[in-house]
CSV table of C-alpha atoms in Angstrom, one decimal:
chain,number,residue,atom,x,y,z
O,774,MET,CA,-6.3,-20.4,7.1
O,775,THR,CA,-6.3,-22.4,3.9
O,776,GLY,CA,-8.5,-25.1,5.4
O,777,ASP,CA,-9.1,-28.0,3.1
O,778,ARG,CA,-9.0,-26.0,-0.1
O,779,PRO,CA,-7.0,-27.7,-2.8
O,780,GLU,CA,-3.8,-25.9,-3.9
O,781,SER,CA,-5.3,-25.3,-7.3
O,782,VAL,CA,-7.8,-22.9,-5.8
O,783,PHE,CA,-5.1,-20.7,-4.3
O,784,GLU,CA,-3.6,-20.5,-7.8
O,785,GLN,CA,-6.8,-19.0,-9.2
O,786,HIS,CA,-6.3,-15.3,-9.9
O,787,GLY,CA,-9.7,-14.4,-11.4
O,788,GLY,CA,-8.8,-12.3,-14.4
O,789,PHE,CA,-5.6,-11.0,-12.8
O,790,PRO,CA,-2.2,-11.9,-14.4
O,791,VAL,CA,0.4,-13.5,-12.1
O,792,PHE,CA,2.9,-10.8,-11.3
O,793,THR,CA,6.5,-11.8,-10.5
O,794,PRO,CA,9.2,-9.7,-8.7
O,795,ALA,CA,11.1,-7.2,-10.8
O,796,ASP,CA,14.8,-6.6,-11.0
O,797,PRO,CA,15.3,-3.1,-12.5
O,798,GLY,CA,18.7,-2.4,-10.9
O,799,PRO,CA,19.7,0.0,-8.1
O,800,GLY,CA,18.7,3.0,-10.1
O,801,PHE,CA,15.0,2.4,-9.5
O,802,ALA,CA,15.5,2.5,-5.7
O,803,ARG,CA,17.3,5.8,-6.0
O,804,PHE,CA,14.6,7.1,-8.3
O,805,LEU,CA,11.8,6.0,-5.9
O,806,THR,CA,13.6,7.7,-3.0
O,807,ALA,CA,14.0,10.9,-4.9
O,808,MET,CA,10.4,10.9,-6.1
O,809,ARG,CA,9.1,10.4,-2.6
O,810,ARG,CA,11.1,13.4,-1.5
O,811,ALA,CA,9.9,15.4,-4.5
O,812,GLN,CA,6.3,14.6,-3.5
O,813,ASP,CA,7.0,16.0,0.0
O,814,LEU,CA,8.5,19.2,-1.5
O,815,ALA,CA,5.7,19.6,-4.1
O,816,VAL,CA,3.2,20.1,-1.3
O,817,SER,CA,5.5,22.1,1.1
O,818,ALA,CA,8.0,24.2,-0.9
O,819,ASP,CA,7.4,27.9,-1.4
O,820,PRO,CA,10.1,29.2,-3.8
O,821,ASP,CA,9.9,32.2,-6.1
O,822,SER,CA,8.2,32.2,-9.5
O,823,ALA,CA,11.5,31.6,-11.4
O,824,THR,CA,12.3,28.5,-9.3
O,825,TRP,CA,8.8,27.1,-10.1
O,826,ASP,CA,9.5,27.7,-13.8
O,827,GLU,CA,12.8,25.9,-13.5
O,828,ALA,CA,11.2,23.0,-11.5
O,829,ALA,CA,8.5,22.7,-14.2
O,830,ASP,CA,11.1,22.5,-16.9
O,831,ARG,CA,13.0,19.7,-15.1
O,832,VAL,CA,9.8,17.7,-14.4
O,833,GLU,CA,8.7,18.1,-18.0
O,834,ALA,CA,12.2,16.8,-19.1
O,835,LEU,CA,11.8,13.8,-16.8
O,836,VAL,CA,8.4,13.0,-18.3
O,837,ALA,CA,9.9,13.2,-21.8
O,838,LEU,CA,12.7,10.9,-20.7
O,839,LEU,CA,10.3,8.2,-19.3
O,840,GLU,CA,7.3,8.5,-21.6
O,841,PRO,CA,8.7,6.3,-24.4
O,842,TYR,CA,9.0,3.4,-21.9
O,843,GLN,CA,5.4,3.4,-20.6
O,844,ALA,CA,4.3,-0.2,-20.3
O,845,ASP,CA,1.3,-2.3,-19.4
O,846,GLU,CA,0.4,-3.1,-15.8
O,847,GLY,CA,2.7,-5.7,-14.2
O,848,VAL,CA,5.5,-5.0,-16.6
O,849,GLY,CA,7.2,-2.0,-15.0
O,850,PRO,CA,8.8,-2.4,-11.5
O,851,ALA,CA,6.2,-0.4,-9.6
O,852,SER,CA,4.3,-2.7,-7.2
O,853,ARG,CA,6.7,-5.5,-8.0
O,854,MET,CA,9.6,-4.7,-5.6
O,855,PRO,CA,8.7,-6.2,-2.2
O,856,SER,CA,12.1,-5.1,-0.8
O,857,LEU,CA,11.3,-1.4,-1.4
O,858,PRO,CA,9.0,0.8,0.5
O,859,GLY,CA,5.4,0.4,-0.7
O,860,ALA,CA,6.6,-2.4,-2.9
O,861,GLY,CA,8.1,0.2,-5.2
O,862,SER,CA,4.8,2.1,-5.9
O,863,LEU,CA,4.5,5.8,-5.2
O,864,LEU,CA,0.8,5.4,-4.8
O,865,MET,CA,1.3,3.4,-1.6
O,866,PRO,CA,2.5,4.8,1.7
O,867,PRO,CA,6.1,3.7,2.2
O,868,TRP,CA,5.6,0.6,4.2
O,869,LEU,CA,7.9,-2.4,4.7
O,870,VAL,CA,6.6,-5.9,5.6
O,871,THR,CA,8.1,-7.3,8.9
O,872,LYS,CA,5.7,-10.3,9.3
O,873,PHE,CA,3.9,-12.3,6.6
O,874,ASP,CA,2.4,-15.4,8.1
O,875,PRO,CA,-1.0,-17.3,7.7
O,876,ASP,CA,-2.0,-15.9,11.1
O,877,GLY,CA,-1.4,-12.3,10.1
O,878,VAL,CA,0.9,-9.6,8.7
O,879,GLU,CA,2.7,-6.7,10.2
O,880,LEU,CA,4.1,-3.6,8.5
O,881,GLU,CA,6.3,-0.7,9.5
O,882,VAL,CA,5.1,2.5,7.9
O,883,GLN,CA,6.1,6.2,8.2
O,884,PHE,CA,4.0,9.0,6.7
O,885,SER,CA,5.5,12.2,5.5
O,886,ARG,CA,4.5,15.8,4.5
O,887,TYR,CA,3.0,14.5,1.3
O,888,HIS,CA,0.3,12.7,3.3
O,889,VAL,CA,-0.8,15.6,5.4
O,890,GLY,CA,-4.5,16.5,5.4
O,891,GLY,CA,-4.3,19.4,7.8
O,892,ASN,CA,-2.5,20.6,11.0
O,893,TYR,CA,0.4,18.1,10.2
O,894,ALA,CA,-1.9,15.1,10.7
O,895,VAL,CA,-2.1,12.3,8.1
O,896,HIS,CA,-5.1,12.8,5.7
O,897,GLY,CA,-8.0,10.6,6.7
O,898,GLY,CA,-8.3,9.3,3.2
O,899,VAL,CA,-4.8,7.9,3.2
O,900,LEU,CA,-5.5,5.4,6.0
O,901,PRO,CA,-8.2,3.4,4.0
O,902,LEU,CA,-5.6,3.1,1.2
O,903,LEU,CA,-3.1,1.6,3.8
O,904,PHE,CA,-5.7,-0.7,5.3
O,905,ASP,CA,-6.8,-1.9,1.8
O,906,SER,CA,-3.2,-2.8,1.0
O,907,VAL,CA,-2.9,-4.6,4.3
O,908,PHE,CA,-6.1,-6.6,3.6
O,909,GLY,CA,-4.7,-7.7,0.3
O,910,MET,CA,-1.5,-8.9,2.0
O,911,VAL,CA,-3.5,-10.7,4.7
O,912,ILE,CA,-5.4,-12.6,2.0
O,913,HIS,CA,-2.2,-13.7,0.3
O,914,ALA,CA,-0.5,-14.6,3.5
O,915,ALA,CA,-3.5,-16.7,4.6
O,916,GLY,CA,-3.2,-18.7,1.4
O,917,ARG,CA,-6.4,-17.5,-0.1
O,918,PRO,CA,-6.8,-16.7,-3.8
O,919,ILE,CA,-6.9,-13.1,-5.1
O,920,SER,CA,-9.9,-11.2,-3.7
O,921,ARG,CA,-11.6,-7.9,-4.2
O,922,THR,CA,-12.6,-5.6,-1.4
O,923,ALA,CA,-16.4,-5.8,-0.8
O,924,TYR,CA,-16.4,-3.2,2.0
O,925,LEU,CA,-13.9,-1.5,4.2
O,926,HIS,CA,-14.8,0.3,7.4
O,927,VAL,CA,-12.4,2.6,9.2
O,928,GLU,CA,-12.6,4.1,12.7
O,929,TYR,CA,-10.2,6.9,13.6
O,930,ARG,CA,-9.1,6.7,17.3
O,931,LYS,CA,-6.3,9.3,17.4
O,932,VAL,CA,-4.5,11.7,15.1
O,933,THR,CA,-2.0,9.9,12.9
O,934,PRO,CA,1.3,11.8,12.9
O,935,ILE,CA,3.8,12.2,10.2
O,936,ASP,CA,7.6,11.5,10.4
O,937,THR,CA,7.0,8.9,13.1
O,938,PRO,CA,7.5,5.2,12.8
O,939,LEU,CA,4.2,3.3,13.1
O,940,ILE,CA,3.0,-0.3,12.9
O,941,ALA,CA,0.1,-1.8,10.9
O,942,ARG,CA,-1.2,-5.3,11.7
O,943,GLY,CA,-3.9,-7.3,10.0
O,944,ARG,CA,-5.4,-10.7,10.0
O,945,VAL,CA,-8.3,-12.9,8.7
O,946,THR,CA,-10.8,-13.2,11.4
O,947,GLU,CA,-13.3,-15.6,9.6
O,948,ALA,CA,-13.5,-17.3,6.3
O,949,GLU,CA,-16.6,-18.8,4.7
O,950,GLY,CA,-16.5,-20.0,1.1
O,951,ARG,CA,-15.5,-17.0,-1.1
O,952,LYS,CA,-15.8,-14.6,1.8
O,953,ALA,CA,-13.0,-13.6,4.1
O,954,PHE,CA,-13.6,-11.2,7.0
O,955,VAL,CA,-10.5,-9.2,7.9
O,956,GLU,CA,-9.4,-6.6,10.4
O,957,ALA,CA,-6.4,-4.3,10.9
O,958,GLN,CA,-5.0,-1.7,13.2
O,959,LEU,CA,-2.5,1.2,12.9
O,960,LEU,CA,-0.5,1.7,16.1
O,961,ASP,CA,2.3,3.9,17.4
O,962,ARG,CA,5.4,2.5,19.0
O,963,ALA,CA,3.7,2.6,22.4
O,964,GLU,CA,0.9,0.3,21.0
O,965,ASN,CA,-1.7,3.1,21.1
O,966,VAL,CA,-4.3,2.4,18.5
O,967,LEU,CA,-4.5,5.3,16.0
O,968,ALA,CA,-7.0,3.8,13.6
O,969,GLU,CA,-8.6,0.4,13.0
O,970,SER,CA,-10.4,-1.2,10.2
O,971,ASN,CA,-12.5,-4.2,9.3
O,972,GLY,CA,-13.6,-5.4,5.9
O,973,LEU,CA,-14.9,-8.2,3.7
O,974,MET,CA,-12.8,-9.7,0.9
O,975,ILE,CA,-14.5,-11.7,-1.8
O,976,ARG,CA,-12.6,-14.4,-3.8
O,977,LEU,CA,-12.7,-13.7,-7.5
O,978,LEU,CA,-14.2,-16.3,-9.8
O,979,PRO,CA,-12.0,-17.5,-12.7
O,980,GLY,CA,-11.8,-14.8,-15.3
O,981,GLN,CA,-13.5,-12.2,-13.0
O,982,PRO,CA,-11.8,-8.7,-13.2
């Protein structure tokens, strides 16, 4: 998919810094797992008032512990741990990449209670976040420079369940200059399409944010 573009073009990142993988040690993976579970419980637990007070005390203590270490983007391990679900970012659904080739990418993803919009179905707004992440990976896997999303269209085919292993696939369908047209699908294990998306990614110019 790189065509006849010189390698130097791929190395352009607009105004983005070049992020490198992080190595924070095993404690970060444990922290991430616990925080994901805490997110699930934050939207599903129903304890008594005293327990909420105690939980608030503990969370405030955690904030106090970490606040002195707040760093700039790309310095902390979040989003820089490809071996962890969601690359180590709590913002992202917990996906793991199973294919990363110029002809497309594939992810395994499983949503949880934190992602519910209603009636135990994944919130419709979560799926564009997943697809936008897939599109970014597709662009990188195809050997194209960093790009911004110009538009992203989602069609919802079936209810997306929680606590169920799912598959997301994406690829570049057409490239023209700075433009790359992309598509992706979210499927269950029986290959039923739950949602699909298409979009346009625009390569950043040098220095462009």
